[in-house]
PDB file of C-alpha atoms and ligand atoms in Angstrom:
ATOM      1  CA  UNK A  24      -0.211  -0.044  -0.107  1.00 85.00           C
ATOM      2  CA  UNK A  25       2.713   1.952   0.972  1.00 82.00           C
ATOM      3  CA  UNK A  26       4.012   1.996  -2.989  1.00 78.00           C
ATOM      4  CA  UNK A  27       0.776   3.047  -4.543  1.00 80.00           C
ATOM      5  CA  UNK A  28       1.260   6.238  -6.120  1.00 81.00           C
ATOM      6  CA  UNK A  29      -2.749   7.302  -6.165  1.00 88.00           C
ATOM      7  CA  UNK A  30      -3.709   7.977  -2.302  1.00 92.00           C
ATOM      8  CA  UNK A  31      -5.137   5.510  -0.101  1.00 94.00           C
ATOM      9  CA  UNK A  32      -8.237   5.702   2.582  1.00 97.00           C
ATOM     10  CA  UNK A  33      -7.572   3.749   6.170  1.00 98.00           C
ATOM     11  CA  UNK A  34      -9.948   3.478   8.763  1.00 98.00           C
ATOM     12  CA  UNK A  35      -8.559   2.454  12.291  1.00 98.00           C
ATOM     13  CA  UNK A  36     -11.156   0.684  14.382  1.00 98.00           C
ATOM     14  CA  UNK A  37      -9.622   1.614  18.120  1.00 98.00           C
ATOM     15  CA  UNK A  38      -7.798   5.209  17.205  1.00 98.00           C
ATOM     16  CA  UNK A  39      -7.580   5.998  21.095  1.00 98.00           C
ATOM     17  CA  UNK A  40      -5.637   2.738  21.880  1.00 98.00           C
ATOM     18  CA  UNK A  41      -1.787   2.664  22.349  1.00 98.00           C
ATOM     19  CA  UNK A  42      -1.130   1.032  19.354  1.00 98.00           C
ATOM     20  CA  UNK A  43      -4.677   2.602  17.479  1.00 98.00           C
ATOM     21  CA  UNK A  44      -3.190   6.352  18.530  1.00 98.00           C
ATOM     22  CA  UNK A  45       0.415   4.948  16.515  1.00 98.00           C
ATOM     23  CA  UNK A  46      -1.366   3.733  13.763  1.00 98.00           C
ATOM     24  CA  UNK A  47      -3.125   6.637  12.593  1.00 98.00           C
ATOM     25  CA  UNK A  48       0.052   8.917  13.422  1.00 98.00           C
ATOM     26  CA  UNK A  49       1.967   6.746  11.095  1.00 98.00           C
ATOM     27  CA  UNK A  50      -0.713   6.422   8.164  1.00 97.00           C
ATOM     28  CA  UNK A  51      -1.456  10.373   8.099  1.00 97.00           C
ATOM     29  CA  UNK A  52       1.934  11.254   7.521  1.00 96.00           C
ATOM     30  CA  UNK A  53       2.922   8.641   4.627  1.00 95.00           C
ATOM     31  CA  UNK A  54       2.890  10.786   1.336  1.00 93.00           C
ATOM     32  CA  UNK A  55      -0.089   8.957  -0.263  1.00 93.00           C
ATOM     33  CA  UNK A  56      -2.421   9.251   2.567  1.00 94.00           C
ATOM     34  CA  UNK A  57      -6.049  10.251   1.655  1.00 94.00           C
ATOM     35  CA  UNK A  58      -8.232  10.176   4.271  1.00 96.00           C
ATOM     36  CA  UNK A  59      -7.887   8.455   7.416  1.00 98.00           C
ATOM     37  CA  UNK A  60     -10.712   7.545   9.751  1.00 98.00           C
ATOM     38  CA  UNK A  61      -9.983   7.418  13.426  1.00 98.00           C
ATOM     39  CA  UNK A  62     -12.588   5.498  14.882  1.00 98.00           C
ATOM     40  CA  UNK A  63     -13.446   5.280  18.460  1.00 98.00           C
ATOM     41  CA  UNK A  64     -15.937   5.245  21.227  1.00 98.00           C
ATOM     42  CA  UNK A  65     -15.403   8.281  22.288  1.00 97.00           C
ATOM     43  CA  UNK A  66     -13.759  10.569  19.300  1.00 97.00           C
ATOM     44  CA  UNK A  67     -12.069  13.816  19.533  1.00 93.00           C
ATOM     45  CA  UNK A  68     -11.214  17.053  17.554  1.00 94.00           C
ATOM     46  CA  UNK A  69      -8.359  16.354  15.494  1.00 94.00           C
ATOM     47  CA  UNK A  70      -6.122  19.542  13.666  1.00 95.00           C
ATOM     48  CA  UNK A  71      -4.589  17.012  11.379  1.00 95.00           C
ATOM     49  CA  UNK A  72      -6.181  17.951   7.838  1.00 94.00           C
ATOM     50  CA  UNK A  73      -6.431  13.924   7.000  1.00 96.00           C
ATOM     51  CA  UNK A  74      -7.484  12.363   9.697  1.00 98.00           C
ATOM     52  CA  UNK A  75     -11.343  12.569  10.421  1.00 97.00           C
ATOM     53  CA  UNK A  76     -13.010  11.451  14.072  1.00 98.00           C
ATOM     54  CA  UNK A  77     -16.048   9.096  13.660  1.00 98.00           C
ATOM     55  CA  UNK A  78     -17.694   7.534  16.629  1.00 98.00           C
ATOM     56  CA  UNK A  79     -17.928   3.637  17.058  1.00 98.00           C
ATOM     57  CA  UNK A  80     -18.866   1.280  20.000  1.00 98.00           C
ATOM     58  CA  UNK A  81     -18.144  -2.411  18.906  1.00 98.00           C
ATOM     59  CA  UNK A  82     -20.643  -3.194  21.534  1.00 97.00           C
ATOM     60  CA  UNK A  83     -23.333  -1.474  19.310  1.00 98.00           C
ATOM     61  CA  UNK A  84     -23.879  -2.378  15.924  1.00 98.00           C
ATOM     62  CA  UNK A  85     -25.381   0.781  14.104  1.00 98.00           C
ATOM     63  CA  UNK A  86     -22.718   2.533  15.524  1.00 98.00           C
ATOM     64  CA  UNK A  87     -20.528   0.430  13.288  1.00 98.00           C
ATOM     65  CA  UNK A  88     -22.856   0.530  10.371  1.00 98.00           C
ATOM     66  CA  UNK A  89     -23.204   4.716  10.841  1.00 98.00           C
ATOM     67  CA  UNK A  90     -19.279   4.389  10.734  1.00 98.00           C
ATOM     68  CA  UNK A  91     -18.663   2.869   7.679  1.00 98.00           C
ATOM     69  CA  UNK A  92     -21.657   4.607   5.890  1.00 98.00           C
ATOM     70  CA  UNK A  93     -19.693   7.813   6.601  1.00 98.00           C
ATOM     71  CA  UNK A  94     -16.304   6.323   5.671  1.00 97.00           C
ATOM     72  CA  UNK A  95     -17.661   5.155   1.965  1.00 97.00           C
ATOM     73  CA  UNK A  96     -18.595   8.466   1.308  1.00 94.00           C
ATOM     74  CA  UNK A  97     -15.578   9.358  -0.140  1.00 90.00           C
ATOM     75  CA  UNK A  98     -15.057   6.332  -2.100  1.00 93.00           C
ATOM     76  CA  UNK A  99     -13.290   2.820  -1.753  1.00 97.00           C
ATOM     77  CA  UNK A 100     -11.195   1.851   1.383  1.00 98.00           C
ATOM     78  CA  UNK A 101      -7.641   0.492   0.530  1.00 98.00           C
ATOM     79  CA  UNK A 102      -6.969  -0.287   4.197  1.00 98.00           C
ATOM     80  CA  UNK A 103      -9.107  -1.489   7.464  1.00 98.00           C
ATOM     81  CA  UNK A 104      -7.079  -2.087  10.614  1.00 98.00           C
ATOM     82  CA  UNK A 105      -9.163  -3.370  13.908  1.00 99.00           C
ATOM     83  CA  UNK A 106      -6.834  -2.275  16.408  1.00 98.00           C
ATOM     84  CA  UNK A 107      -9.626  -3.073  19.624  1.00 98.00           C
ATOM     85  CA  UNK A 108      -9.329  -5.351  22.372  1.00 98.00           C
ATOM     86  CA  UNK A 109      -9.249  -6.147  25.989  1.00 96.00           C
ATOM     87  CA  UNK A 110      -7.272  -8.370  28.879  1.00 95.00           C
ATOM     88  CA  UNK A 111      -8.204  -6.462  31.719  1.00 85.00           C
ATOM     89  CA  UNK A 112     -10.603  -3.755  32.408  1.00 78.00           C
ATOM     90  CA  UNK A 113      -9.592  -2.028  35.495  1.00 69.00           C
ATOM     91  CA  UNK A 114     -11.411   1.062  35.908  1.00 70.00           C
ATOM     92  CA  UNK A 115     -14.902   0.182  33.961  1.00 69.00           C
ATOM     93  CA  UNK A 116     -14.953  -3.612  34.816  1.00 73.00           C
ATOM     94  CA  UNK A 117     -12.048  -4.238  37.977  1.00 76.00           C
ATOM     95  CA  UNK A 118     -13.560  -7.954  38.044  1.00 72.00           C
ATOM     96  CA  UNK A 119     -12.193  -8.535  34.635  1.00 75.00           C
ATOM     97  CA  UNK A 120      -8.735  -9.931  35.000  1.00 87.00           C
ATOM     98  CA  UNK A 121      -7.205 -12.803  33.100  1.00 94.00           C
ATOM     99  CA  UNK A 122      -7.977 -15.935  34.631  1.00 95.00           C
ATOM    100  CA  UNK A 123      -5.091 -17.973  36.364  1.00 95.00           C
ATOM    101  CA  UNK A 124      -6.940 -20.918  36.749  1.00 96.00           C
ATOM    102  CA  UNK A 125     -10.005 -22.413  36.006  1.00 97.00           C
ATOM    103  CA  UNK A 126     -11.680 -21.417  39.179  1.00 96.00           C
ATOM    104  CA  UNK A 127     -11.662 -17.948  37.845  1.00 94.00           C
ATOM    105  CA  UNK A 128     -14.054 -18.810  35.211  1.00 94.00           C
ATOM    106  CA  UNK A 129     -16.919 -16.667  35.663  1.00 93.00           C
ATOM    107  CA  UNK A 130     -19.691 -16.732  32.548  1.00 93.00           C
ATOM    108  CA  UNK A 131     -20.126 -12.871  32.584  1.00 91.00           C
ATOM    109  CA  UNK A 132     -16.441 -12.178  32.273  1.00 91.00           C
ATOM    110  CA  UNK A 133     -15.731 -14.752  29.638  1.00 94.00           C
ATOM    111  CA  UNK A 134     -19.038 -12.991  27.564  1.00 94.00           C
ATOM    112  CA  UNK A 135     -17.975  -9.665  27.615  1.00 93.00           C
ATOM    113  CA  UNK A 136     -14.033 -10.773  26.829  1.00 95.00           C
ATOM    114  CA  UNK A 137     -15.358 -12.478  23.695  1.00 97.00           C
ATOM    115  CA  UNK A 138     -18.073  -9.806  22.786  1.00 97.00           C
ATOM    116  CA  UNK A 139     -15.055  -7.228  22.773  1.00 97.00           C
ATOM    117  CA  UNK A 140     -12.170  -9.999  20.992  1.00 98.00           C
ATOM    118  CA  UNK A 141     -14.208 -11.742  18.823  1.00 98.00           C
ATOM    119  CA  UNK A 142     -17.592 -10.545  17.950  1.00 98.00           C
ATOM    120  CA  UNK A 143     -16.366  -6.973  17.852  1.00 98.00           C
ATOM    121  CA  UNK A 144     -14.271  -7.044  15.170  1.00 98.00           C
ATOM    122  CA  UNK A 145     -16.899  -9.850  13.277  1.00 99.00           C
ATOM    123  CA  UNK A 146     -19.081  -7.216  13.011  1.00 98.00           C
ATOM    124  CA  UNK A 147     -16.410  -4.624  11.996  1.00 98.00           C
ATOM    125  CA  UNK A 148     -15.680  -7.063   9.127  1.00 99.00           C
ATOM    126  CA  UNK A 149     -19.544  -7.573   8.482  1.00 98.00           C
ATOM    127  CA  UNK A 150     -19.573  -3.643   7.351  1.00 98.00           C
ATOM    128  CA  UNK A 151     -16.124  -2.656   6.227  1.00 98.00           C
ATOM    129  CA  UNK A 152     -15.039  -5.502   4.073  1.00 98.00           C
ATOM    130  CA  UNK A 153     -17.611  -4.264   1.541  1.00 98.00           C
ATOM    131  CA  UNK A 154     -16.029  -1.111   1.530  1.00 98.00           C
ATOM    132  CA  UNK A 155     -12.594  -2.566  -0.422  1.00 98.00           C
ATOM    133  CA  UNK A 156     -11.819  -1.431  -3.461  1.00 97.00           C
ATOM    134  CA  UNK A 157     -12.313  -3.968  -5.893  1.00 96.00           C
ATOM    135  CA  UNK A 158      -9.725  -2.702  -8.614  1.00 96.00           C
ATOM    136  CA  UNK A 159      -6.870  -1.725  -6.494  1.00 95.00           C
ATOM    137  CA  UNK A 160      -5.229  -3.800  -3.555  1.00 95.00           C
ATOM    138  CA  UNK A 161      -6.927  -3.483  -0.293  1.00 97.00           C
ATOM    139  CA  UNK A 162      -6.372  -4.855   3.098  1.00 98.00           C
ATOM    140  CA  UNK A 163      -8.174  -5.982   6.783  1.00 98.00           C
ATOM    141  CA  UNK A 164      -6.122  -6.471   9.361  1.00 98.00           C
ATOM    142  CA  UNK A 165      -7.479  -7.390  12.936  1.00 98.00           C
ATOM    143  CA  UNK A 166      -5.079  -7.471  15.943  1.00 98.00           C
ATOM    144  CA  UNK A 167      -4.848 -10.599  17.427  1.00 98.00           C
ATOM    145  CA  UNK A 168      -2.507 -11.998  19.790  1.00 98.00           C
ATOM    146  CA  UNK A 169       0.190 -15.063  19.501  1.00 97.00           C
ATOM    147  CA  UNK A 170      -1.402 -16.418  22.790  1.00 97.00           C
ATOM    148  CA  UNK A 171      -4.366 -16.892  20.310  1.00 98.00           C
ATOM    149  CA  UNK A 172      -2.421 -19.717  18.814  1.00 98.00           C
ATOM    150  CA  UNK A 173      -3.327 -23.033  20.398  1.00 97.00           C
ATOM    151  CA  UNK A 174      -0.424 -25.064  18.789  1.00 97.00           C
ATOM    152  CA  UNK A 175       1.877 -22.560  20.603  1.00 96.00           C
ATOM    153  CA  UNK A 176      -0.134 -22.477  24.346  1.00 97.00           C
ATOM    154  CA  UNK A 177       2.501 -24.211  26.379  1.00 96.00           C
ATOM    155  CA  UNK A 178       2.068 -21.999  29.657  1.00 96.00           C
ATOM    156  CA  UNK A 179      -1.640 -22.213  29.888  1.00 97.00           C
ATOM    157  CA  UNK A 180      -3.855 -19.192  31.984  1.00 97.00           C
ATOM    158  CA  UNK A 181      -5.737 -16.068  30.223  1.00 97.00           C
ATOM    159  CA  UNK A 182      -8.303 -18.625  29.293  1.00 97.00           C
ATOM    160  CA  UNK A 183     -10.725 -15.973  28.207  1.00 97.00           C
ATOM    161  CA  UNK A 184      -8.195 -13.897  26.289  1.00 97.00           C
ATOM    162  CA  UNK A 185      -6.740 -16.689  24.739  1.00 98.00           C
ATOM    163  CA  UNK A 186     -10.512 -18.569  23.391  1.00 98.00           C
ATOM    164  CA  UNK A 187     -11.368 -15.161  22.048  1.00 98.00           C
ATOM    165  CA  UNK A 188      -8.268 -14.392  19.995  1.00 98.00           C
ATOM    166  CA  UNK A 189      -8.516 -18.308  18.987  1.00 98.00           C
ATOM    167  CA  UNK A 190     -11.885 -17.394  17.940  1.00 98.00           C
ATOM    168  CA  UNK A 191     -10.749 -13.990  16.081  1.00 98.00           C
ATOM    169  CA  UNK A 192      -8.346 -16.166  14.128  1.00 98.00           C
ATOM    170  CA  UNK A 193     -10.817 -18.591  13.053  1.00 98.00           C
ATOM    171  CA  UNK A 194     -13.278 -16.058  11.986  1.00 98.00           C
ATOM    172  CA  UNK A 195     -10.275 -14.034  10.037  1.00 98.00           C
ATOM    173  CA  UNK A 196      -9.808 -17.416   8.390  1.00 98.00           C
ATOM    174  CA  UNK A 197     -13.250 -17.748   7.565  1.00 98.00           C
ATOM    175  CA  UNK A 198     -13.789 -14.411   6.156  1.00 98.00           C
ATOM    176  CA  UNK A 199     -10.376 -14.514   4.318  1.00 98.00           C
ATOM    177  CA  UNK A 200     -12.192 -17.336   2.338  1.00 98.00           C
ATOM    178  CA  UNK A 201     -15.392 -15.652   1.195  1.00 98.00           C
ATOM    179  CA  UNK A 202     -13.467 -12.473   0.462  1.00 98.00           C
ATOM    180  CA  UNK A 203     -11.228 -14.524  -2.230  1.00 98.00           C
ATOM    181  CA  UNK A 204     -14.455 -15.369  -4.144  1.00 97.00           C
ATOM    182  CA  UNK A 205     -15.918 -11.814  -3.548  1.00 98.00           C
ATOM    183  CA  UNK A 206     -12.771  -9.211  -4.311  1.00 98.00           C
ATOM    184  CA  UNK A 207      -9.657 -11.040  -5.720  1.00 95.00           C
ATOM    185  CA  UNK A 208      -7.916  -7.525  -4.850  1.00 96.00           C
ATOM    186  CA  UNK A 209      -8.394  -7.630  -1.117  1.00 98.00           C
ATOM    187  CA  UNK A 210      -6.600  -9.817   1.587  1.00 98.00           C
ATOM    188  CA  UNK A 211      -8.024 -10.284   5.126  1.00 98.00           C
ATOM    189  CA  UNK A 212      -4.989 -11.080   8.237  1.00 98.00           C
ATOM    190  CA  UNK A 213      -4.831 -11.019  11.863  1.00 98.00           C
ATOM    191  CA  UNK A 214      -1.609  -9.667  13.134  1.00 98.00           C
ATOM    192  CA  UNK A 215       0.223 -10.131  16.401  1.00 98.00           C
ATOM    193  CA  UNK A 216       2.019  -6.536  17.506  1.00 98.00           C
ATOM    194  CA  UNK A 217       4.668  -8.190  19.846  1.00 97.00           C
ATOM    195  CA  UNK A 218       4.240  -6.865  23.264  1.00 97.00           C
ATOM    196  CA  UNK A 219       3.701  -3.475  23.415  1.00 97.00           C
ATOM    197  CA  UNK A 220       4.105  -0.735  25.704  1.00 95.00           C
ATOM    198  CA  UNK A 221       0.126   0.024  26.090  1.00 95.00           C
ATOM    199  CA  UNK A 222      -2.855   0.180  28.891  1.00 93.00           C
ATOM    200  CA  UNK A 223      -3.864  -3.341  28.019  1.00 94.00           C
ATOM    201  CA  UNK A 224      -0.038  -4.835  28.692  1.00 93.00           C
ATOM    202  CA  UNK A 225       1.057  -2.154  31.594  1.00 91.00           C
ATOM    203  CA  UNK A 226      -0.199  -4.748  34.783  1.00 90.00           C
ATOM    204  CA  UNK A 227       1.950  -7.329  32.967  1.00 90.00           C
ATOM    205  CA  UNK A 228       4.975  -5.665  31.653  1.00 91.00           C
ATOM    206  CA  UNK A 229       7.383  -6.856  34.773  1.00 90.00           C
ATOM    207  CA  UNK A 230       8.450  -9.849  33.344  1.00 87.00           C
ATOM    208  CA  UNK A 231       9.292  -8.481  30.333  1.00 91.00           C
ATOM    209  CA  UNK A 232      12.715  -7.608  28.806  1.00 90.00           C
ATOM    210  CA  UNK A 233      13.290  -3.883  27.785  1.00 87.00           C
ATOM    211  CA  UNK A 234      14.267  -4.925  24.720  1.00 89.00           C
ATOM    212  CA  UNK A 235      11.039  -7.262  24.089  1.00 93.00           C
ATOM    213  CA  UNK A 236       8.414  -4.326  24.950  1.00 95.00           C
ATOM    214  CA  UNK A 237       7.807  -2.273  22.162  1.00 97.00           C
ATOM    215  CA  UNK A 238       6.990   1.337  21.644  1.00 97.00           C
ATOM    216  CA  UNK A 239       3.538   1.987  19.898  1.00 98.00           C
ATOM    217  CA  UNK A 240       4.912   4.084  17.249  1.00 98.00           C
ATOM    218  CA  UNK A 241       7.783   1.026  16.651  1.00 98.00           C
ATOM    219  CA  UNK A 242       4.960  -1.645  16.933  1.00 98.00           C
ATOM    220  CA  UNK A 243       2.691   0.397  14.279  1.00 98.00           C
ATOM    221  CA  UNK A 244       5.407   0.902  11.896  1.00 98.00           C
ATOM    222  CA  UNK A 245       6.219  -2.913  11.621  1.00 98.00           C
ATOM    223  CA  UNK A 246       2.716  -3.743  11.461  1.00 98.00           C
ATOM    224  CA  UNK A 247       2.284  -1.537   8.688  1.00 98.00           C
ATOM    225  CA  UNK A 248       5.624  -3.055   6.837  1.00 98.00           C
ATOM    226  CA  UNK A 249       3.725  -6.145   6.946  1.00 98.00           C
ATOM    227  CA  UNK A 250       0.416  -5.124   5.311  1.00 98.00           C
ATOM    228  CA  UNK A 251       2.502  -3.603   3.043  1.00 97.00           C
ATOM    229  CA  UNK A 252       3.930  -6.758   1.991  1.00 97.00           C
ATOM    230  CA  UNK A 253       1.266  -9.309   2.781  1.00 97.00           C
ATOM    231  CA  UNK A 254       0.117 -11.471  -0.377  1.00 96.00           C
ATOM    232  CA  UNK A 255      -2.769 -12.884  -1.179  1.00 96.00           C
ATOM    233  CA  UNK A 256      -2.019 -16.228  -0.646  1.00 96.00           C
ATOM    234  CA  UNK A 257      -1.266 -15.216   3.032  1.00 98.00           C
ATOM    235  CA  UNK A 258      -5.012 -13.800   3.842  1.00 98.00           C
ATOM    236  CA  UNK A 259      -6.746 -15.738   6.402  1.00 98.00           C
ATOM    237  CA  UNK A 260      -3.090 -16.094   8.406  1.00 98.00           C
ATOM    238  CA  UNK A 261      -2.008 -14.841  11.859  1.00 98.00           C
ATOM    239  CA  UNK A 262       1.295 -12.745  10.928  1.00 98.00           C
ATOM    240  CA  UNK A 263       3.610 -11.354  13.564  1.00 98.00           C
ATOM    241  CA  UNK A 264       5.592  -7.883  13.605  1.00 98.00           C
ATOM    242  CA  UNK A 265       8.275  -9.133  11.502  1.00 98.00           C
ATOM    243  CA  UNK A 266       6.221 -10.674   9.231  1.00 98.00           C
ATOM    244  CA  UNK A 267       5.894 -14.192  10.315  1.00 98.00           C
ATOM    245  CA  UNK A 268       3.241 -16.588  10.102  1.00 98.00           C
ATOM    246  CA  UNK A 269       2.230 -17.579  13.750  1.00 98.00           C
ATOM    247  CA  UNK A 270       0.459 -21.248  13.620  1.00 96.00           C
ATOM    248  CA  UNK A 271      -3.073 -21.709  14.449  1.00 93.00           C
TER     249      UNK A 271
HETATM  250  N1  NAP B 312      -0.372  -4.187  23.864  1.00 67.36           N
HETATM  251  C1  NAP B 312      -0.013  -5.406  23.585  1.00 67.36           C
HETATM  252  O1  NAP B 312       1.255  -6.016  24.303  1.00 67.36           O
HETATM  253  C2  NAP B 312      -0.326  -6.451  22.924  1.00 67.36           C
HETATM  254  C3  NAP B 312      -0.027  -7.763  22.325  1.00 67.36           C
HETATM  255  C4  NAP B 312      -0.577  -8.678  21.673  1.00 67.36           C
HETATM  256  C5  NAP B 312      -2.247  -8.169  21.307  1.00 67.36           C
HETATM  257  N2  NAP B 312      -2.370  -6.636  21.195  1.00 67.36           N
HETATM  258  C6  NAP B 312      -3.528  -6.443  20.732  1.00 67.36           C
HETATM  259  O2  NAP B 312      -3.459  -5.177  20.242  1.00 67.36           O
HETATM  260  C7  NAP B 312      -4.801  -4.686  20.181  1.00 67.36           C
HETATM  261  C8  NAP B 312      -4.391  -3.502  20.799  1.00 67.36           C
HETATM  262  O3  NAP B 312      -4.215  -3.248  21.913  1.00 67.36           O
HETATM  263  P1  NAP B 312      -3.485  -1.941  22.766  1.00 67.36           P
HETATM  264  O4  NAP B 312      -2.164  -2.447  23.004  1.00 67.36           O
HETATM  265  O5  NAP B 312      -3.505  -0.702  21.897  1.00 67.36           O
HETATM  266  O6  NAP B 312      -4.277  -1.776  23.925  1.00 67.36           O
HETATM  267  P2  NAP B 312      -5.057  -0.573  24.542  1.00 67.36           P
HETATM  268  O7  NAP B 312      -4.109   0.706  24.471  1.00 67.36           O
HETATM  269  O8  NAP B 312      -5.673  -0.761  25.845  1.00 67.36           O
HETATM  270  O9  NAP B 312      -6.142  -0.280  23.313  1.00 67.36           O
HETATM  271  C9  NAP B 312      -7.508  -1.099  23.367  1.00 67.36           C
HETATM  272  C10 NAP B 312      -8.669  -0.290  22.294  1.00 67.36           C
HETATM  273  O10 NAP B 312      -9.823  -1.172  22.509  1.00 67.36           O
HETATM  274  C11 NAP B 312     -11.145   0.074  22.486  1.00 67.36           C
HETATM  275  N3  NAP B 312     -12.072  -0.720  22.745  1.00 67.36           N
HETATM  276  C12 NAP B 312     -12.291  -1.376  23.925  1.00 67.36           C
HETATM  277  N4  NAP B 312     -13.806  -1.977  23.980  1.00 67.36           N
HETATM  278  C13 NAP B 312     -14.146  -1.053  23.145  1.00 67.36           C
HETATM  279  C14 NAP B 312     -15.377  -0.730  22.380  1.00 67.36           C
HETATM  280  N5  NAP B 312     -16.496  -1.715  22.995  1.00 67.36           N
HETATM  281  N6  NAP B 312     -15.865  -0.510  21.092  1.00 67.36           N
HETATM  282  C15 NAP B 312     -14.676   0.282  20.553  1.00 67.36           C
HETATM  283  N7  NAP B 312     -13.449   0.235  20.724  1.00 67.36           N
HETATM  284  C16 NAP B 312     -13.086  -0.116  22.313  1.00 67.36           C
HETATM  285  C17 NAP B 312      -9.962   0.902  23.456  1.00 67.36           C
HETATM  286  O11 NAP B 312     -10.878   2.070  23.358  1.00 67.36           O
HETATM  287  P3  NAP B 312     -11.196   3.199  24.550  1.00 67.36           P
HETATM  288  O12 NAP B 312     -10.236   3.820  24.342  1.00 67.36           O
HETATM  289  O13 NAP B 312     -12.710   3.816  24.160  1.00 67.36           O
HETATM  290  O14 NAP B 312     -11.448   2.576  25.821  1.00 67.36           O
HETATM  291  C18 NAP B 312      -8.728   1.202  22.921  1.00 67.36           C
HETATM  292  O15 NAP B 312      -9.035   2.368  21.827  1.00 67.36           O
HETATM  293  C19 NAP B 312      -5.813  -5.479  21.151  1.00 67.36           C
HETATM  294  O16 NAP B 312      -6.297  -6.090  20.148  1.00 67.36           O
HETATM  295  C20 NAP B 312      -4.757  -6.446  21.492  1.00 67.36           C
HETATM  296  O17 NAP B 312      -5.511  -7.617  22.111  1.00 67.36           O
HETATM  297  C21 NAP B 312      -1.555  -5.936  22.263  1.00 67.36           C
END
């Protein structure tokens, strides 16, 4: 996408998050940046000319549909990145912490994690995939996580987060199959950003070596490089920040 001469229109869902903020910033500075729609629950005015704040709550489908309609007004989209997610929610839901044991499994907690991490991005795909350009290369990417890999799970724990990301990975794979039949220029992938310094990772950073904790701007740059280079054969896969595929 970076090498396309024509301008690219992009949407970042979760534009208020650590990684989402950095993605909007990196995209808005690209020479071929068209309109960058920055979607979040509580959008603020933005001084950047090409950044358009949009309201969107993943738990309210009509706001997803409205945001998609707004983004469609300026023609087809070339990049949609869903950068939302929860692992813990100490301010609004102090009861949501990653489960260390099966004894901590709780229906309300599991449903909330699935609502944000799996169902929300699925509904975003429902409304945004039809807006991808049919004549030029375009990418829909959702931030997932390595811990959603079933074959890579050796440590256990974090039941809800892991399972919600595994389910998201399956949704992405299934979307990619349908997308290949509907729009041969479009690609759908999951992305693992590495461990990134953000609100989401803050309580879990103590065991992470300094050189393994990425700044959001670094993660955004690497994720956009992956998006720029991803091939149609890789559609449906989960790719890490360094471009390597993570097995399901
Ligand atoms: N940070 C890491 O180390 C790491 C590692 C692996 C994977 N990831 C994944 O990367 C993605 C981004 O994480 P991050 O580190 O940037 O986390 P973050 O800073 O906590 O951002 C999370 C974002 O999700 C949004 N969100 C939550 N519920 C929402 C809802 N109902 N509707 C709309 N937006 C909602 C938040 O919006 P509000 O501002 O409105 O709350 C915020 O923009 C997540 O999918 C995460 O699982 C992160």
